[in-house]
């Protein structure tokens, strides 16, 4: 029987933590086996600020996902975001010892290692090195250099940088929750995998992921990541504004935003009023929906204008950098009424809402198809790419005393079976593109570095 490749993604957000367990079905679509969601208590603007509370929230989400799916989680691919993330463009080259030999993976690795030696600000580390286009002996716009001849190998890179301590704190929380860290992915890239098509990435597209604490931006053109940014504002600041502007508690402000909120103030009439129960026997509070949408509109405009500044910095007005596929909105904030129209009005660029349902199996729960879960779906897809067996089926035996958890019996494969598996793995590796290989090898090394740090810190 073929071994199931069970994948697990963990989205550590500012408002929620989501643990998602999934596998690929026979049609190549993602089948979600279980989702656990908990309120995120120890994270602010994508950065862990309370280790104990974050561990509890992770454990709660993981336990819920395990109970719903019947699988025990061993390791997870986690998303990295937060206001400490920034990106830079960098070009580098190597002179090969022999131009008569074909370019191989070792040459590209040498180039990557050179980029990793870039001097960063104190406390910062390179967490992502993404190759864009290669140049061989002056010949430009080469996407796949392996197998070609040349003496000078050059490439432009998209380098993502973050605070080392913030990333180690995330690793510590996961380890302390009793699970292993199998991979790291920049959250805008995970969301992009879930909601964008390859055609959109080729044509040019800006993905805006509006989360609770941060708004993430990823720009693609010619199938290559061109620009990433993290804006330190999200849905939480809108809720805070409603709380202050209407003098109500946070829970009521969040409910108002979700149920009656609109990013476009013109559509509400002056006489549309919602009544909110007063605290401890006080009189109910009446709030005008027009005023509510004015508060929301002001803050959403501010967020979108900051994102648009980043899109302008990328240079979208240059005909070669034009975003033909426009803007795709995802994340919890994308569910706000009329936000699509407001983004089109501010930017003048075609916009759509991004749902992760394209990659999901047809029988998936409607809730999972929401933009809210785009990052989690992308992380599960990333975990499937890594070929990790991230969860094992629970074998629970009914006993008169208690339910006993019995670890699954792992049988040793026959020699020819093992050889077949090795051969299939080798075939998979051969078929991978240079970008995928680099992304995987770099993250494997970075995850190992975090594990070593945490082991030595104990």
Short mmCIF file of C-alpha atoms in Angstrom, two decimals:
data_model
loop_
_atom_site.label_atom_id
_atom_site.label_comp_id
_atom_site.label_asym_id
_atom_site.label_seq_id
_atom_site.Cartn_x
_atom_site.Cartn_y
_atom_site.Cartn_z
CA UNK A 1 0.00 0.00 0.00
CA UNK A 2 1.33 3.44 -0.95
CA UNK A 3 2.34 5.61 1.99
CA UNK A 4 0.04 8.60 2.52
CA UNK A 5 1.79 11.95 2.28
CA UNK A 6 0.03 13.83 5.08
CA UNK A 7 0.95 17.51 5.17
CA UNK A 8 0.48 20.05 7.99
CA UNK A 9 0.58 23.85 7.80
CA UNK A 10 0.59 26.19 10.81
CA UNK A 11 -0.43 29.81 10.28
CA UNK A 12 0.58 31.86 13.34
CA UNK A 13 -1.35 35.08 12.86
CA UNK A 14 -2.07 38.10 15.03
CA UNK A 15 -5.77 37.30 15.50
CA UNK A 16 -5.89 33.55 14.93
CA UNK A 17 -3.68 30.46 14.82
CA UNK A 18 -4.70 27.82 12.28
CA UNK A 19 -3.39 24.24 12.13
CA UNK A 20 -4.45 22.53 8.89
CA UNK A 21 -3.94 18.86 7.98
CA UNK A 22 -4.33 17.79 4.36
CA UNK A 23 -3.27 15.41 1.60
CA UNK A 24 -3.45 15.23 -2.19
CA UNK A 25 -6.34 13.17 -3.54
CA UNK A 26 -6.21 11.00 -6.68
CA UNK A 27 -7.04 14.05 -8.85
CA UNK A 28 -4.09 16.06 -7.49
CA UNK A 29 -6.37 18.36 -5.50
CA UNK A 30 -5.88 19.19 -1.81
CA UNK A 31 -8.17 17.28 0.54
CA UNK A 32 -8.41 18.93 3.97
CA UNK A 33 -8.64 16.29 6.71
CA UNK A 34 -8.90 18.60 9.72
CA UNK A 35 -8.62 22.26 10.72
CA UNK A 36 -7.95 23.62 14.20
CA UNK A 37 -8.39 27.29 14.97
CA UNK A 38 -7.65 29.17 18.18
CA UNK A 39 -7.50 32.83 19.22
CA UNK A 40 -3.95 34.12 18.95
CA UNK A 41 -3.09 35.62 22.33
CA UNK A 42 0.69 36.10 22.29
CA UNK A 43 1.27 37.64 18.86
CA UNK A 44 1.22 41.33 17.86
CA UNK A 45 1.68 42.45 14.25
CA UNK A 46 2.98 39.03 13.26
CA UNK A 47 5.65 38.94 16.00
CA UNK A 48 5.57 36.72 19.11
CA UNK A 49 5.51 38.90 22.25
CA UNK A 50 4.36 36.29 24.79
CA UNK A 51 5.91 32.82 24.46
CA UNK A 52 3.63 31.08 27.02
CA UNK A 53 0.37 32.34 25.52
CA UNK A 54 1.51 31.54 21.97
CA UNK A 55 2.42 27.96 22.98
CA UNK A 56 -1.04 27.50 24.54
CA UNK A 57 -2.76 28.87 21.41
CA UNK A 58 -0.68 26.59 19.13
CA UNK A 59 -1.44 23.54 21.30
CA UNK A 60 -5.16 24.35 21.25
CA UNK A 61 -5.25 24.67 17.42
CA UNK A 62 -3.15 21.52 16.96
CA UNK A 63 -5.33 19.48 19.34
CA UNK A 64 -8.52 20.57 17.55
CA UNK A 65 -7.04 19.66 14.12
CA UNK A 66 -5.92 16.24 15.48
CA UNK A 67 -9.35 15.49 16.98
CA UNK A 68 -11.18 16.43 13.76
CA UNK A 69 -8.84 14.50 11.46
CA UNK A 70 -7.86 11.45 13.51
CA UNK A 71 -4.18 12.12 12.78
CA UNK A 72 -1.37 12.87 15.24
CA UNK A 73 0.75 15.86 14.12
CA UNK A 74 4.54 15.32 14.17
CA UNK A 75 5.86 18.39 12.34
CA UNK A 76 4.61 21.53 10.59
CA UNK A 77 5.51 24.04 7.91
CA UNK A 78 5.08 27.46 9.48
CA UNK A 79 4.54 30.85 7.88
CA UNK A 80 6.85 33.77 8.63
CA UNK A 81 5.55 37.34 8.51
CA UNK A 82 5.64 40.40 10.75
CA UNK A 83 6.72 44.01 10.62
CA UNK A 84 10.40 43.02 10.86
CA UNK A 85 10.36 41.48 7.35
CA UNK A 86 11.90 43.49 4.52
CA UNK A 87 13.20 42.64 1.06
CA UNK A 88 16.10 43.81 -1.08
CA UNK A 89 17.14 43.32 -4.71
CA UNK A 90 20.70 42.11 -5.20
CA UNK A 91 22.82 40.96 -8.17
CA UNK A 92 25.89 38.76 -7.86
CA UNK A 93 28.14 36.67 -10.08
CA UNK A 94 30.82 33.96 -10.03
CA UNK A 95 33.62 33.23 -12.49
CA UNK A 96 33.70 29.48 -13.18
CA UNK A 97 37.02 27.66 -13.26
CA UNK A 98 36.18 25.99 -16.57
CA UNK A 99 33.81 27.40 -19.19
CA UNK A 100 34.04 24.08 -21.07
CA UNK A 101 32.02 22.26 -18.39
CA UNK A 102 28.24 22.51 -18.16
CA UNK A 103 26.73 24.57 -15.36
CA UNK A 104 25.44 22.38 -12.53
CA UNK A 105 23.63 22.74 -9.22
CA UNK A 106 26.95 23.23 -7.38
CA UNK A 107 27.65 26.42 -9.38
CA UNK A 108 24.24 27.87 -8.45
CA UNK A 109 24.79 26.85 -4.82
CA UNK A 110 28.13 28.70 -4.87
CA UNK A 111 26.34 31.82 -6.11
CA UNK A 112 23.67 31.45 -3.39
CA UNK A 113 26.34 31.04 -0.68
CA UNK A 114 27.94 34.26 -1.91
CA UNK A 115 24.60 36.11 -1.51
CA UNK A 116 24.26 34.67 2.01
CA UNK A 117 27.46 36.49 3.00
CA UNK A 118 25.84 39.90 2.42
CA UNK A 119 26.28 42.24 5.38
CA UNK A 120 22.97 42.84 7.18
CA UNK A 121 21.91 45.26 9.91
CA UNK A 122 22.61 44.09 13.51
CA UNK A 123 20.19 41.32 14.55
CA UNK A 124 18.99 40.69 10.99
CA UNK A 125 19.40 37.49 9.01
CA UNK A 126 18.72 36.47 5.44
CA UNK A 127 15.75 34.09 5.53
CA UNK A 128 14.88 33.78 1.84
CA UNK A 129 17.04 33.93 -1.30
CA UNK A 130 14.94 33.75 -4.48
CA UNK A 131 16.69 33.75 -7.87
CA UNK A 132 15.02 35.84 -10.53
CA UNK A 133 16.85 35.76 -13.86
CA UNK A 134 20.28 34.38 -14.71
CA UNK A 135 22.85 35.82 -17.09
CA UNK A 136 25.56 33.68 -18.67
CA UNK A 137 28.52 35.44 -20.35
CA UNK A 138 26.34 38.50 -20.95
CA UNK A 139 23.37 36.53 -22.35
CA UNK A 140 20.42 37.66 -20.23
CA UNK A 141 16.89 36.49 -19.38
CA UNK A 142 17.87 32.86 -18.73
CA UNK A 143 15.47 31.12 -16.34
CA UNK A 144 17.10 27.66 -16.26
CA UNK A 145 20.93 27.82 -16.40
CA UNK A 146 21.63 24.16 -15.54
CA UNK A 147 23.06 22.27 -18.51
CA UNK A 148 24.37 25.37 -20.31
CA UNK A 149 28.00 26.35 -20.96
CA UNK A 150 29.63 29.58 -19.77
CA UNK A 151 32.42 31.15 -17.75
CA UNK A 152 30.60 33.95 -15.91
CA UNK A 153 27.34 33.06 -14.16
CA UNK A 154 25.34 36.01 -12.90
CA UNK A 155 21.90 36.33 -11.31
CA UNK A 156 19.57 38.89 -9.81
CA UNK A 157 18.12 37.82 -6.46
CA UNK A 158 15.13 38.76 -4.36
CA UNK A 159 16.49 38.60 -0.81
CA UNK A 160 14.08 38.53 2.13
CA UNK A 161 15.51 39.65 5.47
CA UNK A 162 14.07 39.40 8.99
CA UNK A 163 14.95 39.67 12.67
CA UNK A 164 16.70 36.46 13.72
CA UNK A 165 15.30 36.65 17.27
CA UNK A 166 11.67 36.86 16.02
CA UNK A 167 12.10 33.75 13.87
CA UNK A 168 13.83 31.85 16.68
CA UNK A 169 10.97 32.74 19.02
CA UNK A 170 8.52 31.15 16.56
CA UNK A 171 10.75 28.05 16.42
CA UNK A 172 10.86 27.93 20.23
CA UNK A 173 7.04 28.12 20.49
CA UNK A 174 6.60 25.25 18.03
CA UNK A 175 9.23 23.08 19.73
CA UNK A 176 7.73 23.76 23.17
CA UNK A 177 4.29 22.78 21.81
CA UNK A 178 5.62 19.24 21.31
CA UNK A 179 5.93 19.35 17.51
CA UNK A 180 8.85 19.75 15.12
CA UNK A 181 9.51 22.52 12.59
CA UNK A 182 9.85 20.97 9.12
CA UNK A 183 9.87 24.14 7.03
CA UNK A 184 9.50 27.92 6.87
CA UNK A 185 7.69 29.91 4.20
CA UNK A 186 7.20 33.63 3.82
CA UNK A 187 3.43 34.08 4.35
CA UNK A 188 2.78 36.21 1.22
CA UNK A 189 4.40 33.42 -0.84
CA UNK A 190 2.19 30.78 0.83
CA UNK A 191 -0.94 32.87 0.15
CA UNK A 192 0.21 33.37 -3.46
CA UNK A 193 0.56 29.59 -3.96
CA UNK A 194 -3.01 29.15 -2.71
CA UNK A 195 -4.87 31.88 -4.65
CA UNK A 196 -2.86 32.80 -7.77
CA UNK A 197 -2.69 30.90 -11.05
CA UNK A 198 0.55 30.50 -13.02
CA UNK A 199 -0.99 32.63 -15.81
CA UNK A 200 -1.50 35.53 -13.38
CA UNK A 201 2.09 35.25 -12.14
CA UNK A 202 3.30 35.35 -15.75
CA UNK A 203 1.11 38.32 -16.72
CA UNK A 204 2.01 40.38 -13.62
CA UNK A 205 -0.04 40.46 -10.44
CA UNK A 206 0.07 42.06 -6.97
CA UNK A 207 -1.23 39.89 -4.12
CA UNK A 208 -2.43 41.85 -1.07
CA UNK A 209 -3.05 39.66 2.00
CA UNK A 210 -4.90 41.74 4.62
CA UNK A 211 -4.44 39.94 7.94
CA UNK A 212 -5.27 40.91 11.51
CA UNK A 213 -1.95 42.54 12.40
CA UNK A 214 -0.16 43.03 9.08
CA UNK A 215 -0.89 43.47 5.38
CA UNK A 216 1.46 41.44 3.18
CA UNK A 217 2.29 42.25 -0.43
CA UNK A 218 3.84 39.99 -3.08
CA UNK A 219 4.33 41.10 -6.69
CA UNK A 220 4.94 38.58 -9.49
CA UNK A 221 5.89 39.21 -13.12
CA UNK A 222 7.01 36.69 -15.78
CA UNK A 223 6.37 33.93 -13.24
CA UNK A 224 9.04 35.35 -10.90
CA UNK A 225 8.66 37.03 -7.49
CA UNK A 226 9.67 40.66 -7.97
CA UNK A 227 8.78 42.47 -4.76
CA UNK A 228 7.59 41.64 -1.23
CA UNK A 229 6.65 43.94 1.64
CA UNK A 230 4.94 43.75 5.02
CA UNK A 231 2.86 46.77 6.11
CA UNK A 232 2.44 46.82 9.93
CA UNK A 233 -1.34 47.47 9.79
CA UNK A 234 -4.27 45.10 9.34
CA UNK A 235 -7.82 44.40 10.42
CA UNK A 236 -7.01 44.97 14.10
CA UNK A 237 -6.42 48.71 13.65
CA UNK A 238 -9.85 49.01 11.99
CA UNK A 239 -11.41 47.28 15.02
CA UNK A 240 -9.48 49.60 17.38
CA UNK A 241 -10.74 52.66 15.49
CA UNK A 242 -14.35 51.43 15.76
CA UNK A 243 -13.84 50.75 19.48
CA UNK A 244 -12.52 54.27 20.11
CA UNK A 245 -14.86 56.06 17.69
CA UNK A 246 -18.03 54.40 19.00
CA UNK A 247 -16.93 54.02 22.67
CA UNK A 248 -17.66 50.29 22.77
CA UNK A 249 -15.70 47.18 23.80
CA UNK A 250 -13.40 45.33 21.38
CA UNK A 251 -15.64 42.26 21.04
CA UNK A 252 -18.60 44.45 19.97
CA UNK A 253 -16.38 46.47 17.60
CA UNK A 254 -15.19 43.28 15.86
CA UNK A 255 -18.78 42.02 15.50
CA UNK A 256 -19.91 45.38 14.10
CA UNK A 257 -17.07 45.35 11.55
CA UNK A 258 -17.80 41.80 10.39
CA UNK A 259 -21.63 42.03 10.29
CA UNK A 260 -22.33 45.62 9.25
CA UNK A 261 -18.96 47.03 8.16
CA UNK A 262 -18.41 48.53 4.72
CA UNK A 263 -15.36 50.17 3.16
CA UNK A 264 -17.61 52.50 1.13
CA UNK A 265 -19.47 55.11 3.26
CA UNK A 266 -21.79 56.35 0.51
CA UNK A 267 -24.01 53.28 0.48
CA UNK A 268 -25.43 53.60 4.03
CA UNK A 269 -28.39 55.91 4.69
CA UNK A 270 -28.38 58.29 7.67
CA UNK A 271 -31.34 56.54 9.32
CA UNK A 272 -29.67 53.07 9.35
CA UNK A 273 -28.87 52.44 13.01
CA UNK A 274 -27.75 49.37 14.94
CA UNK A 275 -28.40 48.99 18.67
CA UNK A 276 -25.70 47.50 20.92
CA UNK A 277 -26.48 46.17 24.42
CA UNK A 278 -25.10 48.34 27.22
CA UNK A 279 -22.62 47.05 29.81
CA UNK A 280 -23.95 45.78 33.19
CA UNK A 281 -27.49 47.16 32.99
CA UNK A 282 -26.61 50.38 31.17
CA UNK A 283 -28.77 51.73 28.36
CA UNK A 284 -28.23 50.20 24.87
CA UNK A 285 -26.00 52.22 22.53
CA UNK A 286 -27.23 53.27 19.10
CA UNK A 287 -24.64 53.50 16.33
CA UNK A 288 -25.19 54.94 12.85
CA UNK A 289 -24.00 52.58 10.08
CA UNK A 290 -22.94 55.64 8.05
CA UNK A 291 -20.55 56.72 10.83
CA UNK A 292 -19.30 53.12 11.16
CA UNK A 293 -18.43 52.91 7.46
CA UNK A 294 -16.75 56.35 7.61
CA UNK A 295 -14.44 55.08 10.39
CA UNK A 296 -13.66 51.88 8.44
CA UNK A 297 -13.19 53.76 5.15
CA UNK A 298 -10.61 56.16 6.62
CA UNK A 299 -8.41 53.34 7.94
CA UNK A 300 -8.76 51.06 4.88
CA UNK A 301 -7.77 53.98 2.61
CA UNK A 302 -4.63 54.46 4.73
CA UNK A 303 -3.69 50.74 4.46
CA UNK A 304 -4.33 50.57 0.70
CA UNK A 305 -2.38 53.79 0.06
CA UNK A 306 0.65 52.35 1.89
CA UNK A 307 0.43 49.16 -0.20
CA UNK A 308 0.02 51.25 -3.38
CA UNK A 309 3.22 53.16 -2.47
CA UNK A 310 5.05 49.79 -2.45
CA UNK A 311 3.49 48.88 -5.84
CA UNK A 312 4.69 52.25 -7.22
CA UNK A 313 8.18 51.61 -5.75
CA UNK A 314 8.25 48.36 -7.74
CA UNK A 315 7.61 50.51 -10.84
CA UNK A 316 4.29 49.17 -12.16
CA UNK A 317 3.95 52.12 -14.57
CA UNK A 318 6.93 50.86 -16.60
CA UNK A 319 5.41 48.96 -19.61
CA UNK A 320 7.79 46.03 -18.93
CA UNK A 321 6.61 45.83 -15.30
CA UNK A 322 2.89 46.31 -15.93
CA UNK A 323 0.53 44.27 -13.74
CA UNK A 324 -1.72 42.88 -16.49
CA UNK A 325 -3.55 40.55 -14.07
CA UNK A 326 -4.10 43.45 -11.65
CA UNK A 327 -4.50 43.04 -7.88
CA UNK A 328 -5.74 40.01 -5.92
CA UNK A 329 -7.03 40.59 -2.37
CA UNK A 330 -6.99 37.79 0.19
CA UNK A 331 -6.82 37.27 3.97
CA UNK A 332 -9.57 38.01 6.50
CA UNK A 333 -9.64 41.71 5.58
CA UNK A 334 -10.61 40.85 1.99
CA UNK A 335 -14.06 39.82 3.28
CA UNK A 336 -14.89 43.44 4.15
CA UNK A 337 -17.85 44.66 2.09
CA UNK A 338 -16.99 46.84 -0.95
CA UNK A 339 -13.20 46.62 -0.36
CA UNK A 340 -12.67 45.47 -3.97
CA UNK A 341 -14.36 48.62 -5.32
CA UNK A 342 -12.35 50.86 -2.96
CA UNK A 343 -9.02 49.29 -4.02
CA UNK A 344 -9.93 49.76 -7.71
CA UNK A 345 -10.91 53.39 -7.00
CA UNK A 346 -7.61 54.20 -5.19
CA UNK A 347 -5.21 52.31 -7.49
CA UNK A 348 -7.02 52.35 -10.84
CA UNK A 349 -6.03 48.66 -11.22
CA UNK A 350 -8.44 45.75 -11.83
CA UNK A 351 -9.01 43.83 -8.60
CA UNK A 352 -10.52 40.49 -7.59
CA UNK A 353 -10.94 38.62 -4.29
CA UNK A 354 -8.65 35.58 -4.04
CA UNK A 355 -10.19 32.31 -2.79
CA UNK A 356 -8.04 29.21 -2.21
CA UNK A 357 -10.77 26.91 -3.65
CA UNK A 358 -8.96 26.34 -6.99
CA UNK A 359 -6.57 23.88 -5.35
CA UNK A 360 -9.10 22.33 -2.94
CA UNK A 361 -11.02 19.09 -3.52
CA UNK A 362 -14.65 19.55 -4.61
CA UNK A 363 -16.08 18.23 -1.33
CA UNK A 364 -14.20 20.80 0.82
CA UNK A 365 -16.04 22.69 3.53
CA UNK A 366 -17.20 26.12 2.33
CA UNK A 367 -15.53 27.81 5.30
CA UNK A 368 -12.06 26.54 4.25
CA UNK A 369 -12.57 28.15 0.80
CA UNK A 370 -12.66 31.55 2.51
CA UNK A 371 -9.81 34.07 1.94
CA UNK A 372 -9.28 33.79 5.72
CA UNK A 373 -7.61 30.39 5.21
CA UNK A 374 -5.52 31.26 2.12
CA UNK A 375 -2.20 31.28 4.01
CA UNK A 376 -2.94 27.99 5.83
CA UNK A 377 -3.88 26.27 2.53
CA UNK A 378 -0.65 27.59 0.95
CA UNK A 379 1.41 26.23 3.86
CA UNK A 380 -0.18 22.76 3.50
CA UNK A 381 0.65 22.87 -0.24
CA UNK A 382 4.23 23.79 0.69
CA UNK A 383 4.38 20.87 3.14
CA UNK A 384 3.18 18.49 0.37
CA UNK A 385 6.01 19.81 -1.86
CA UNK A 386 8.51 18.97 0.89
CA UNK A 387 7.34 15.30 0.75
CA UNK A 388 7.19 15.17 4.55
CA UNK A 389 5.07 12.66 6.46
CA UNK A 390 3.89 15.32 8.93
CA UNK A 391 1.12 13.35 10.67
CA UNK A 392 0.34 9.72 11.45
CA UNK A 393 -3.06 8.09 11.87
CA UNK A 394 -4.17 7.67 15.47
CA UNK A 395 -4.97 4.10 16.44
CA UNK A 396 -7.29 4.46 19.42
CA UNK A 397 -8.36 1.23 21.13
CA UNK A 398 -11.44 1.09 23.34
CA UNK A 399 -10.46 -0.26 26.74
CA UNK A 400 -12.59 -0.68 29.90
CA UNK A 401 -10.26 1.72 31.76
CA UNK A 402 -9.49 4.39 29.17
CA UNK A 403 -8.78 5.18 25.58
CA UNK A 404 -5.20 4.14 24.96
CA UNK A 405 -3.21 5.78 22.20
CA UNK A 406 -1.29 3.12 20.34
CA UNK A 407 1.50 4.28 18.04
CA UNK A 408 1.08 3.01 14.49
CA UNK A 409 3.16 -0.02 13.53
CA UNK A 410 5.62 0.99 10.82
CA UNK A 411 6.59 -2.04 8.77
CA UNK A 412 9.98 -2.16 7.12
CA UNK A 413 9.56 -2.06 3.35
CA UNK A 414 10.88 -4.83 1.17
CA UNK A 415 14.25 -4.03 -0.48
CA UNK A 416 12.76 -3.60 -3.95
CA UNK A 417 9.97 -1.40 -2.49
CA UNK A 418 12.61 0.80 -0.82
CA UNK A 419 14.57 1.01 -4.07
CA UNK A 420 11.42 2.01 -5.97
CA UNK A 421 10.76 4.78 -3.43
CA UNK A 422 14.38 6.05 -3.73
CA UNK A 423 14.09 5.95 -7.54
CA UNK A 424 10.78 7.88 -7.49
CA UNK A 425 12.30 10.48 -5.12
CA UNK A 426 15.28 10.86 -7.48
CA UNK A 427 12.91 11.28 -10.41
CA UNK A 428 11.00 13.99 -8.52
CA UNK A 429 14.27 15.78 -7.76
CA UNK A 430 15.34 15.63 -11.42
CA UNK A 431 12.07 17.19 -12.54
CA UNK A 432 12.27 20.13 -10.12
CA UNK A 433 13.12 23.55 -11.46
CA UNK A 434 16.21 25.44 -10.32
CA UNK A 435 14.06 27.90 -8.35
CA UNK A 436 12.24 25.10 -6.47
CA UNK A 437 15.52 23.33 -5.67
CA UNK A 438 17.12 26.53 -4.38
CA UNK A 439 14.04 27.45 -2.34
CA UNK A 440 13.95 23.96 -0.81
CA UNK A 441 17.70 23.57 -0.09
CA UNK A 442 17.91 27.06 1.40
CA UNK A 443 14.96 26.51 3.73
CA UNK A 444 16.21 23.06 4.76
CA UNK A 445 19.50 24.64 5.83
CA UNK A 446 17.78 27.56 7.56
CA UNK A 447 15.42 25.26 9.49
CA UNK A 448 18.44 23.13 10.53
CA UNK A 449 20.16 26.32 11.72
CA UNK A 450 17.14 27.24 13.90
CA UNK A 451 16.97 23.68 15.31
CA UNK A 452 20.69 23.77 16.18
CA UNK A 453 20.24 27.15 17.87
CA UNK A 454 17.26 25.93 19.93
CA UNK A 455 19.05 22.69 20.92
CA UNK A 456 22.13 24.59 22.08
CA UNK A 457 19.99 27.18 23.91
CA UNK A 458 18.31 24.55 26.12
#
